[in-house]
Short mmCIF file of C-alpha atoms and ligand atoms in Angstrom, two decimals:
data_model
loop_
_atom_site.label_atom_id
_atom_site.label_comp_id
_atom_site.label_asym_id
_atom_site.label_seq_id
_atom_site.Cartn_x
_atom_site.Cartn_y
_atom_site.Cartn_z
CA GLY A 1 117.89 95.46 82.23
CA PRO A 2 114.44 93.97 81.78
CA ALA A 3 112.19 93.55 84.82
CA LEU A 4 110.78 90.17 85.80
CA LEU A 5 107.09 89.32 85.73
CA PHE A 6 105.91 88.16 89.14
CA ALA A 7 102.73 86.47 90.28
CA LYS A 8 101.49 85.96 93.80
CA THR A 9 100.58 82.36 94.47
CA SER A 10 98.70 80.73 97.25
CA GLN A 11 98.36 76.97 97.60
CA GLY A 12 100.13 76.61 94.29
CA LYS A 13 97.54 78.72 92.49
CA GLU A 14 98.17 82.09 90.94
CA GLU A 15 96.23 84.87 92.55
CA GLY A 16 95.54 88.43 91.61
CA ARG A 17 97.20 90.78 89.19
CA ARG A 18 100.66 90.03 87.89
CA PHE A 19 103.31 92.71 88.08
CA TYR A 20 106.78 93.65 86.91
CA ALA A 21 109.54 94.34 89.40
CA CYS A 22 113.30 94.70 89.35
CA SER A 23 115.09 91.42 88.68
CA ALA A 24 118.18 92.21 90.70
CA CYS A 25 116.85 93.93 93.82
CA ARG A 26 114.44 91.96 95.89
CA ASP A 27 114.03 94.83 98.29
CA ARG A 28 111.82 97.69 97.16
CA LYS A 29 114.10 100.00 99.12
CA ASP A 30 116.93 99.27 96.67
CA CYS A 31 114.84 99.69 93.54
CA ASN A 32 111.29 100.91 93.59
CA PHE A 33 110.37 99.90 90.06
CA PHE A 34 106.86 98.48 90.04
CA GLN A 35 104.38 98.12 87.22
CA TRP A 36 101.18 96.08 86.84
CA GLU A 37 101.30 93.73 83.88
CA ASP A 38 98.22 95.26 82.29
CA GLU A 39 98.97 98.83 83.29
CA LYS A 40 98.93 101.61 80.70
CA VAL A 41 102.08 103.67 81.21
CA SER A 42 101.75 107.35 80.40
CA GLU A 43 104.31 109.19 78.29
CA ALA A 44 105.12 111.34 81.30
CA ARG A 45 105.89 108.39 83.53
CA LEU A 46 107.99 106.76 80.86
CA ALA A 47 109.96 109.97 80.42
CA ALA A 48 110.42 110.26 84.19
CA ARG A 49 111.75 106.71 84.38
CA GLU A 50 114.16 107.33 81.52
CA GLU A 51 115.32 110.51 83.20
CA TYR A 52 115.81 108.63 86.46
CA ASN A 53 117.86 105.94 84.71
CA ARG A 54 120.02 108.54 82.99
CA ASN A 55 120.75 110.15 86.32
CA HIS A 56 121.70 106.88 87.94
CA GLN A 57 124.46 105.77 85.60
CA PRO A 58 127.93 105.10 87.00
CA PRO A 59 130.25 108.15 86.79
CA PHE A 60 132.47 106.54 84.18
CA THR A 61 131.92 103.97 81.45
CA HIS A 62 133.88 100.72 81.44
CA ARG A 63 136.01 102.02 78.56
CA GLU A 64 136.78 105.20 80.52
CA ASN A 65 137.67 103.16 83.58
CA VAL A 66 140.15 101.10 81.57
CA GLY A 67 141.86 104.31 80.47
CA ARG A 68 141.90 105.62 84.03
CA TYR A 69 143.47 102.40 85.27
CA LYS A 70 146.30 102.79 82.73
CA SER A 71 146.93 106.35 83.92
CA PHE A 72 146.77 105.20 87.52
CA LEU A 73 149.48 102.59 86.91
CA LEU A 74 151.80 105.30 85.62
CA LEU A 75 151.51 107.29 88.85
CA PRO A 76 154.21 107.05 91.51
CA LEU A 77 153.08 105.21 94.64
CA SER A 78 152.71 108.48 96.55
CA LYS A 79 150.04 109.65 94.13
CA ARG A 80 147.94 106.51 94.09
CA ARG A 81 144.77 107.07 96.07
CA PHE A 82 141.58 105.11 96.42
CA CYS A 83 138.45 106.82 97.72
CA GLN A 84 136.75 104.49 100.17
CA GLU A 85 133.53 106.42 100.14
CA CYS A 86 133.13 106.45 96.37
CA GLN A 87 134.94 103.10 95.98
CA GLN A 88 136.95 104.64 93.21
CA LEU A 89 140.56 104.98 92.10
CA LEU A 90 141.39 108.69 92.08
CA LEU A 91 143.57 110.60 89.66
CA PRO A 92 145.42 113.57 91.22
CA ALA A 93 143.16 116.11 89.51
CA GLU A 94 140.19 114.60 91.38
CA TRP A 95 141.62 114.70 94.91
CA GLU A 96 140.08 118.07 95.54
CA LYS A 97 136.55 116.82 94.92
CA HIS A 98 137.02 113.98 97.44
CA SER A 99 138.89 116.00 100.01
CA ASP A 100 136.42 115.29 102.81
CA HIS A 101 136.20 111.57 101.97
CA GLN A 102 138.17 108.78 103.58
CA PHE A 103 140.81 107.44 101.25
CA LEU A 104 143.63 104.89 101.11
CA CYS A 105 147.12 106.00 100.01
CA ASP A 106 150.06 104.30 98.34
CA ILE A 107 147.98 101.74 96.47
CA THR A 108 150.41 99.04 95.36
CA THR A 109 150.25 96.99 92.19
CA ALA A 110 149.54 93.97 94.40
CA GLN A 111 146.48 95.76 95.79
CA LEU A 112 145.31 96.57 92.30
CA LYS A 113 145.54 92.88 91.52
CA SER A 114 143.25 91.93 94.38
CA PRO A 115 140.33 94.31 94.04
CA SER A 116 138.13 92.04 96.17
CA GLN A 117 140.35 92.99 99.13
CA LEU A 118 140.37 96.68 98.26
CA LEU A 119 136.65 97.10 97.65
CA TYR A 120 134.39 96.56 100.61
CA PRO A 121 132.04 93.61 100.18
CA LEU A 122 128.49 94.68 99.35
CA GLU A 123 126.81 92.72 102.09
CA ASN A 124 123.39 94.18 101.45
CA LYS A 125 121.64 90.89 101.96
CA LYS A 126 118.91 91.21 99.42
CA THR A 127 120.75 92.66 96.46
CA ASN A 128 124.44 91.92 96.18
CA ALA A 129 125.02 89.58 99.08
CA GLN A 130 128.71 89.56 98.36
CA TYR A 131 130.21 86.74 100.35
CA LEU A 132 133.81 86.13 99.39
CA PHE A 133 135.37 82.68 99.34
CA ALA A 134 137.79 81.84 102.10
CA ASP A 135 141.22 81.23 100.64
CA ARG A 136 140.96 77.52 101.41
CA SER A 137 137.78 77.13 99.34
CA CYS A 138 138.99 79.32 96.50
CA GLN A 139 142.27 77.35 96.25
CA PHE A 140 140.33 74.11 96.33
CA LEU A 141 138.00 75.18 93.51
CA LEU A 142 140.87 76.36 91.36
CA ASN A 143 142.94 73.19 91.92
CA LEU A 144 139.90 71.06 91.26
CA LEU A 145 139.13 72.62 87.93
CA THR A 146 142.72 72.73 86.72
CA ASP A 147 143.18 69.06 87.72
CA LEU A 148 140.11 68.31 85.63
CA GLY A 149 141.87 69.90 82.66
CA PHE A 150 139.89 73.12 82.34
CA ARG A 151 141.74 76.09 80.90
CA ARG A 152 139.02 78.73 80.74
CA VAL A 153 136.62 79.71 83.50
CA LEU A 154 133.44 81.71 83.02
CA SER A 155 133.23 83.27 86.48
CA VAL A 156 129.63 84.34 87.05
CA GLY A 157 129.43 86.24 90.33
CA THR A 158 132.76 84.84 91.53
CA PRO A 159 135.11 87.86 91.62
CA ARG A 160 137.51 86.27 94.07
CA LEU A 161 137.99 83.14 91.96
CA HIS A 162 138.50 85.38 88.91
CA GLU A 163 141.08 87.39 90.81
CA MET A 164 142.97 84.31 91.96
CA ILE A 165 143.15 83.05 88.37
CA GLN A 166 144.26 86.41 87.00
CA SER A 167 147.01 86.94 89.53
CA LYS A 168 148.31 83.37 89.24
CA ALA A 169 148.40 83.72 85.46
CA SER A 170 150.41 86.92 85.72
CA GLN A 171 152.88 85.42 88.19
CA GLU A 172 153.44 81.85 87.04
CA GLU A 173 154.49 81.17 83.51
CA GLU A 174 153.23 77.58 83.31
CA PHE A 175 149.81 78.57 84.61
CA SER A 176 147.68 79.03 81.52
CA VAL A 177 144.14 79.31 82.89
CA ARG A 178 142.07 82.34 81.91
CA SER A 179 138.88 83.73 83.35
CA LEU A 180 136.08 86.04 82.22
CA LEU A 181 134.15 87.65 85.08
CA LEU A 182 130.44 88.36 84.69
CA ASP A 183 129.09 90.33 87.64
CA ILE A 184 126.62 93.07 88.46
CA ASP A 185 129.17 94.88 90.64
CA PHE A 186 130.37 97.60 88.29
CA ARG A 187 133.18 98.64 90.63
CA TYR A 188 135.21 95.81 89.10
CA SER A 189 135.31 97.63 85.74
CA GLN A 190 138.00 99.84 87.29
CA PHE A 191 140.39 96.89 87.45
CA TYR A 192 139.65 94.74 84.41
CA THR A 193 139.53 95.29 80.66
CA GLU A 194 136.47 94.64 78.55
CA ASP A 195 137.92 91.20 77.72
CA GLU A 196 138.18 90.29 81.39
CA PHE A 197 134.96 91.65 82.88
CA CYS A 198 131.40 92.10 81.63
CA HIS A 199 128.82 94.01 83.63
CA TYR A 200 126.08 91.37 83.75
CA ASN A 201 122.81 90.63 85.54
CA MET A 202 122.40 86.91 86.16
CA PHE A 203 118.71 87.19 87.00
CA ASN A 204 117.70 88.29 83.52
CA HIS A 205 120.79 87.45 81.42
CA HIS A 206 121.35 91.11 80.65
CA PHE A 207 124.71 92.36 79.39
CA PHE A 208 124.93 96.06 80.22
CA GLY A 209 127.64 96.46 77.59
CA GLY A 210 125.23 95.45 74.82
CA GLU A 211 126.07 93.37 71.78
CA ALA A 212 129.83 93.94 72.13
CA ALA A 213 129.85 92.41 75.62
CA HIS A 214 127.64 89.58 74.44
CA GLU A 215 130.16 88.89 71.73
CA THR A 216 133.06 88.93 74.22
CA CYS A 217 131.33 86.24 76.22
CA ARG A 218 130.42 84.20 73.14
CA LYS A 219 133.99 84.33 71.84
CA PHE A 220 135.36 83.27 75.20
CA LEU A 221 133.06 80.25 75.31
CA HIS A 222 133.84 79.28 71.73
CA GLU A 223 137.62 79.33 71.95
CA GLU A 224 139.32 75.99 71.36
CA ASN A 225 136.10 74.75 69.85
CA GLY A 226 134.29 75.19 73.14
CA GLU A 227 136.49 72.68 74.92
CA LYS A 228 138.20 73.05 78.30
CA VAL A 229 135.76 75.70 79.48
CA ILE A 230 133.75 75.53 82.69
CA MET A 231 131.27 77.94 84.20
CA VAL A 232 131.50 78.60 87.94
CA THR A 233 128.76 80.59 89.64
CA ASP A 234 128.00 81.57 93.24
CA PRO A 235 124.77 83.60 93.15
CA PRO A 236 123.20 85.44 96.09
CA PHE A 237 121.35 82.81 98.09
CA GLY A 238 118.16 84.80 98.28
CA GLY A 239 117.95 84.71 94.49
CA LEU A 240 115.12 83.13 92.59
CA VAL A 241 116.32 79.74 91.40
CA GLU A 242 113.96 79.88 88.44
CA ALA A 243 115.39 83.17 87.16
CA LEU A 244 118.97 82.01 87.69
CA ALA A 245 118.34 78.70 85.94
CA SER A 246 116.83 80.49 82.97
CA SER A 247 119.92 82.70 82.61
CA PHE A 248 122.32 79.80 83.06
CA LYS A 249 120.48 77.87 80.38
CA LYS A 250 120.99 80.83 78.06
CA LEU A 251 124.72 80.84 78.81
CA MET A 252 124.79 77.10 78.15
CA ALA A 253 122.94 77.66 74.88
CA MET A 254 125.49 80.29 73.92
CA TRP A 255 128.25 77.71 74.41
CA ARG A 256 126.30 75.13 72.42
CA GLU A 257 126.00 77.43 69.39
CA ILE A 258 129.35 76.13 68.19
CA GLU A 259 128.95 74.08 65.09
CA LYS A 260 130.45 70.79 65.98
CA GLU A 261 129.45 67.24 65.28
CA GLY A 262 128.01 65.28 68.17
CA HIS A 263 127.88 68.33 70.38
CA ALA A 264 124.13 68.56 70.41
CA LYS A 265 123.42 66.62 73.58
CA GLU A 266 126.37 67.82 75.61
CA GLU A 267 126.09 70.41 78.36
CA MET A 268 128.64 73.04 79.19
CA PRO A 269 130.40 71.88 82.39
CA MET A 270 129.26 73.90 85.36
CA PHE A 271 129.75 74.38 89.10
CA TRP A 272 126.78 76.08 90.73
CA ILE A 273 127.61 76.95 94.32
CA PHE A 274 124.48 77.14 96.48
CA PRO A 275 123.08 75.95 99.84
CA TYR A 276 122.09 72.31 100.12
CA PHE A 277 118.47 73.10 100.95
CA PHE A 278 118.00 74.25 97.38
CA GLU A 279 118.93 70.81 96.04
CA SER A 280 115.49 69.83 94.83
CA ARG A 281 114.88 73.25 93.26
CA ILE A 282 118.13 73.06 91.31
CA LEU A 283 117.48 69.48 90.22
CA ASP A 284 114.03 70.55 88.96
CA PHE A 285 115.75 72.76 86.42
CA PHE A 286 118.95 70.77 85.90
CA PRO A 287 118.21 67.05 86.31
CA SER A 288 121.74 66.16 85.21
CA PHE A 289 123.25 67.90 88.25
CA SER A 290 124.34 66.30 91.49
CA MET A 291 125.27 67.83 94.79
CA MET A 292 128.76 67.35 96.21
CA ASP A 293 129.43 67.11 99.95
CA TYR A 294 132.22 69.71 99.95
CA GLN A 295 131.45 72.59 102.32
CA VAL A 296 132.28 75.95 100.76
CA ASP A 297 133.54 78.51 103.26
CA TYR A 298 133.46 82.29 103.21
CA ASP A 299 135.65 85.03 104.64
CA ASN A 300 133.08 87.61 105.61
CA HIS A 301 130.22 85.38 106.57
CA ALA A 302 129.98 84.83 110.31
CA LEU A 303 128.12 81.57 109.87
CA TYR A 304 129.91 79.95 107.01
CA LYS A 305 133.42 80.35 108.26
CA HIS A 306 135.89 77.55 108.64
CA GLY A 307 137.30 77.62 112.17
CA LYS A 308 139.99 75.36 113.62
CA THR A 309 137.97 74.53 116.68
CA GLY A 310 134.24 74.23 116.88
CA ARG A 311 133.93 74.63 113.17
CA ARG A 312 130.54 75.78 112.10
CA GLN A 313 129.23 73.76 109.25
CA SER A 314 128.67 75.69 106.08
CA PRO A 315 125.44 74.76 104.26
CA VAL A 316 126.93 75.77 100.91
CA ARG A 317 127.69 73.05 98.37
CA ILE A 318 128.82 72.54 94.78
CA PHE A 319 126.21 71.40 92.27
CA THR A 320 127.69 70.03 89.07
CA ASN A 321 126.87 68.21 85.85
CA LEU A 322 130.29 66.54 85.83
CA THR A 323 130.53 62.88 86.85
CA PRO A 324 130.51 62.89 90.68
CA SER A 325 133.40 60.41 90.98
CA LEU A 326 135.67 62.94 89.23
CA ILE A 327 135.16 65.53 91.96
CA VAL A 328 137.95 64.58 94.35
CA LEU A 329 137.44 66.12 97.79
CA PRO A 330 140.37 66.75 100.17
CA GLU A 331 141.09 63.66 102.27
CA GLU A 332 143.08 65.74 104.75
CA GLU A 333 139.77 67.39 105.67
CA GLY A 334 138.18 64.01 106.26
CA TYR A 335 136.29 63.52 103.02
CA ARG A 336 136.38 59.91 101.81
CA PHE A 337 135.28 58.00 98.75
CA CYS A 338 132.11 55.87 98.99
CA THR A 339 132.61 53.06 96.49
CA ILE A 340 128.89 52.30 96.33
CA CYS A 341 127.79 55.89 95.71
CA GLN A 342 130.87 56.50 93.56
CA ARG A 343 131.48 59.92 95.05
CA TYR A 344 133.38 61.62 97.85
CA VAL A 345 131.36 62.20 101.01
CA SER A 346 131.68 64.10 104.30
CA PRO A 347 133.40 62.35 107.20
CA GLY A 348 130.09 62.06 109.06
CA ASN A 349 128.08 60.87 106.09
CA GLN A 350 127.29 57.18 106.63
CA HIS A 351 126.14 54.96 103.80
CA CYS A 352 122.57 53.88 104.63
CA GLU A 353 121.97 50.24 103.69
CA ILE A 354 118.23 50.76 103.31
CA CYS A 355 118.34 53.92 101.18
CA ASN A 356 121.47 52.52 99.53
CA SER A 357 123.00 55.95 99.53
CA CYS A 358 125.08 58.31 101.64
CA THR A 359 122.12 60.38 102.72
CA SER A 360 123.41 63.18 104.93
CA LYS A 361 123.00 66.64 103.45
CA ASP A 362 124.46 68.74 106.25
CA GLY A 363 127.52 66.65 107.09
CA ARG A 364 126.14 65.19 110.32
CA ARG A 365 125.26 61.52 110.54
CA TRP A 366 121.60 61.08 109.60
CA LYS A 367 119.36 58.27 110.84
CA HIS A 368 116.96 56.11 108.92
CA CYS A 369 113.25 56.31 109.78
CA ALA A 370 111.43 53.12 108.83
CA LEU A 371 108.04 54.84 108.85
CA CYS A 372 109.11 57.73 106.60
CA LYS A 373 111.17 55.28 104.57
CA LYS A 374 114.06 57.69 104.37
CA CYS A 375 116.96 59.12 106.33
CA VAL A 376 116.32 62.24 108.40
CA LYS A 377 118.32 64.75 110.43
CA PRO A 378 119.70 63.37 113.73
CA SER A 379 117.65 65.89 115.73
CA TRP A 380 114.34 64.74 114.27
CA PHE A 381 111.78 62.30 115.67
CA HIS A 382 108.89 60.58 114.05
CA CYS A 383 105.65 62.24 115.05
CA ASN A 384 102.67 59.92 114.72
CA ASN A 385 100.28 62.85 114.65
CA CYS A 386 101.93 64.57 111.72
CA ASN A 387 102.89 61.23 110.23
CA CYS A 388 106.38 62.39 109.43
CA CYS A 389 109.70 63.16 111.04
CA THR A 390 110.19 66.64 112.46
CA LEU A 391 111.70 68.49 115.40
CA GLN A 392 110.49 67.18 118.74
CA LYS A 393 109.35 70.68 119.60
CA HIS A 394 106.67 71.45 117.04
CA SER A 395 102.97 72.08 117.01
CA CYS A 396 101.05 69.19 115.51
CA GLU A 397 99.03 70.85 112.84
CA LYS A 398 99.01 70.32 109.17
CA THR A 399 99.97 73.76 107.95
CA ASP A 400 99.36 75.01 104.46
CA VAL A 401 102.26 75.61 102.14
CA GLY A 402 105.60 76.05 103.82
CA CYS A 403 108.47 78.34 103.03
CA PHE A 404 109.53 78.22 99.43
CA VAL A 405 113.18 77.85 100.41
CA CYS A 406 113.31 75.37 103.27
CA GLY A 407 109.78 73.95 103.07
CA LYS A 408 109.05 74.71 106.72
CA ALA A 409 105.86 76.41 107.78
CA GLY A 410 105.54 79.66 109.67
CA HIS A 411 107.48 82.05 107.50
CA LYS A 412 107.87 83.18 103.91
CA ARG A 413 110.98 82.77 101.76
CA SER A 414 111.89 86.42 102.26
CA SER A 415 112.40 85.83 105.96
CA CYS A 416 113.69 82.26 105.81
CA PRO A 417 116.12 81.78 108.70
CA SER A 418 118.30 79.49 106.64
CA LEU A 419 119.19 82.38 104.36
CA SER A 420 120.32 84.97 106.80
CA CYS A 421 122.84 85.14 109.57
CA PRO A 422 121.27 86.00 112.90
N1 LIG B 501 132.03 83.69 96.66
C1 LIG B 501 132.20 84.54 95.51
C2 LIG B 501 131.31 85.74 95.62
C3 LIG B 501 129.85 85.36 95.69
S1 LIG B 501 128.85 86.65 96.30
C4 LIG B 501 133.67 84.93 95.41
O1 LIG B 501 134.34 84.97 96.44
O2 LIG B 501 134.17 85.15 94.31
C5 LIG B 501 127.72 86.91 94.99
C6 LIG B 501 128.32 87.63 93.80
O3 LIG B 501 127.28 87.79 92.86
C7 LIG B 501 128.82 89.02 94.12
O4 LIG B 501 130.05 89.24 93.47
C8 LIG B 501 127.75 89.95 93.57
O5 LIG B 501 128.25 91.20 93.13
C9 LIG B 501 127.22 89.14 92.42
N2 LIG B 501 125.83 89.43 92.08
C10 LIG B 501 124.81 89.74 92.92
N3 LIG B 501 123.67 89.93 92.22
C11 LIG B 501 123.99 89.73 90.92
C12 LIG B 501 123.25 89.80 89.71
N4 LIG B 501 121.96 90.11 89.70
N5 LIG B 501 123.89 89.55 88.55
C13 LIG B 501 125.22 89.25 88.55
N6 LIG B 501 125.97 89.19 89.65
C14 LIG B 501 125.36 89.42 90.83
ZN1 LIG B 502 135.08 110.24 97.27
ZN1 LIG B 503 127.41 55.79 99.95
ZN1 LIG B 504 118.16 55.64 104.97
ZN1 LIG B 505 109.71 59.45 110.32
#
């Protein structure tokens, strides 16, 4: 889809020539597209790019994959193979071509219903950053949204939530929730029809399936007069908040297109799952959102895993435009309701009398600094030199602009330690 226009900034000012680069891959190694904004592109280069794109299409279209899936289902267990190297369901006629690849045999219907377990997670940090929900968190999200009365879920970059909804719906008769998955991972087109999955780029709101896919999404949002639908998204954490927000606003606008009295000011309900240190960035674009204390855990993320003992705290939270008091967090995990803040908070989150709010962001008990006039992390001290609270070990110098992500000095957002697992 379309590239994004980037500008280098220093001290808040734009500097130098602006350029276009790939919206989805933040690493030039994954996609080398680069073009100056004012560059004249020759016919030859244009043709070369088109040629390159043609040669880098997936082996089958979504439609073809749907047909292949049907044929696959008709095969006896002994003939159901999945190529691990190509991440592809194989039909017997294709075995030959993959003979020196690793493959899985006897693929059961249950396996076909949980593709997120069958496919390997694309952990490539800068592009896909596929971190799958731990069962506990996925269950919690699903229970939460069904308890709130939602019946349709627009799953944007949440394949595991989508999968849990799909398999529950096929197993339990009374369970009537449906989900539409929008994701850039085209491997999922092998397992879902065109009404269940759209190949989508959330950094530029591009539907690879064109107008038909657009229409699928629009129809889904407009069912039941647009009621009972919620969007749940869990984007890669290295992603540009600005680009994501712009796409999400377009999805919200799509929902709002319904002609209905008194709808004008409403927003499509949304859960945006993202680390807490992005709170101010998200609120810049969505002032109606608030951050919930619930810690979202992942299966394949060493840092954000929920352990029985010595649990590491996940920095990932739910941002929502729903009324905070409606978001009931599990009391058996220690969350409790603060009657003053009118929301559920972490066990360690103490209501600060001075700030008049439960101020902890990371789940630990924060302390109030009278000089800074706000609550700060427990490990921080007020430095009279810097005139603010910071780590005791720091060099007292007013640095220029800090990291775009965490605000700290000494590194750029691309190498922000809060985004990667060491
Ligand atoms: N926790 C979620 C997965 C989140 S990982 C779950 O368990 O369901 C981020 C997801 O966003 C991945 O599925 C990845 O394929 C998808 N993604 C990454 N970049 C994307 C993009 N540019 N557009 C759409 N989806 C993207
Ligand atoms: Zn293969
Ligand atoms: Zn409180
Ligand atoms: Zn305070
Ligand atoms: Zn201070």
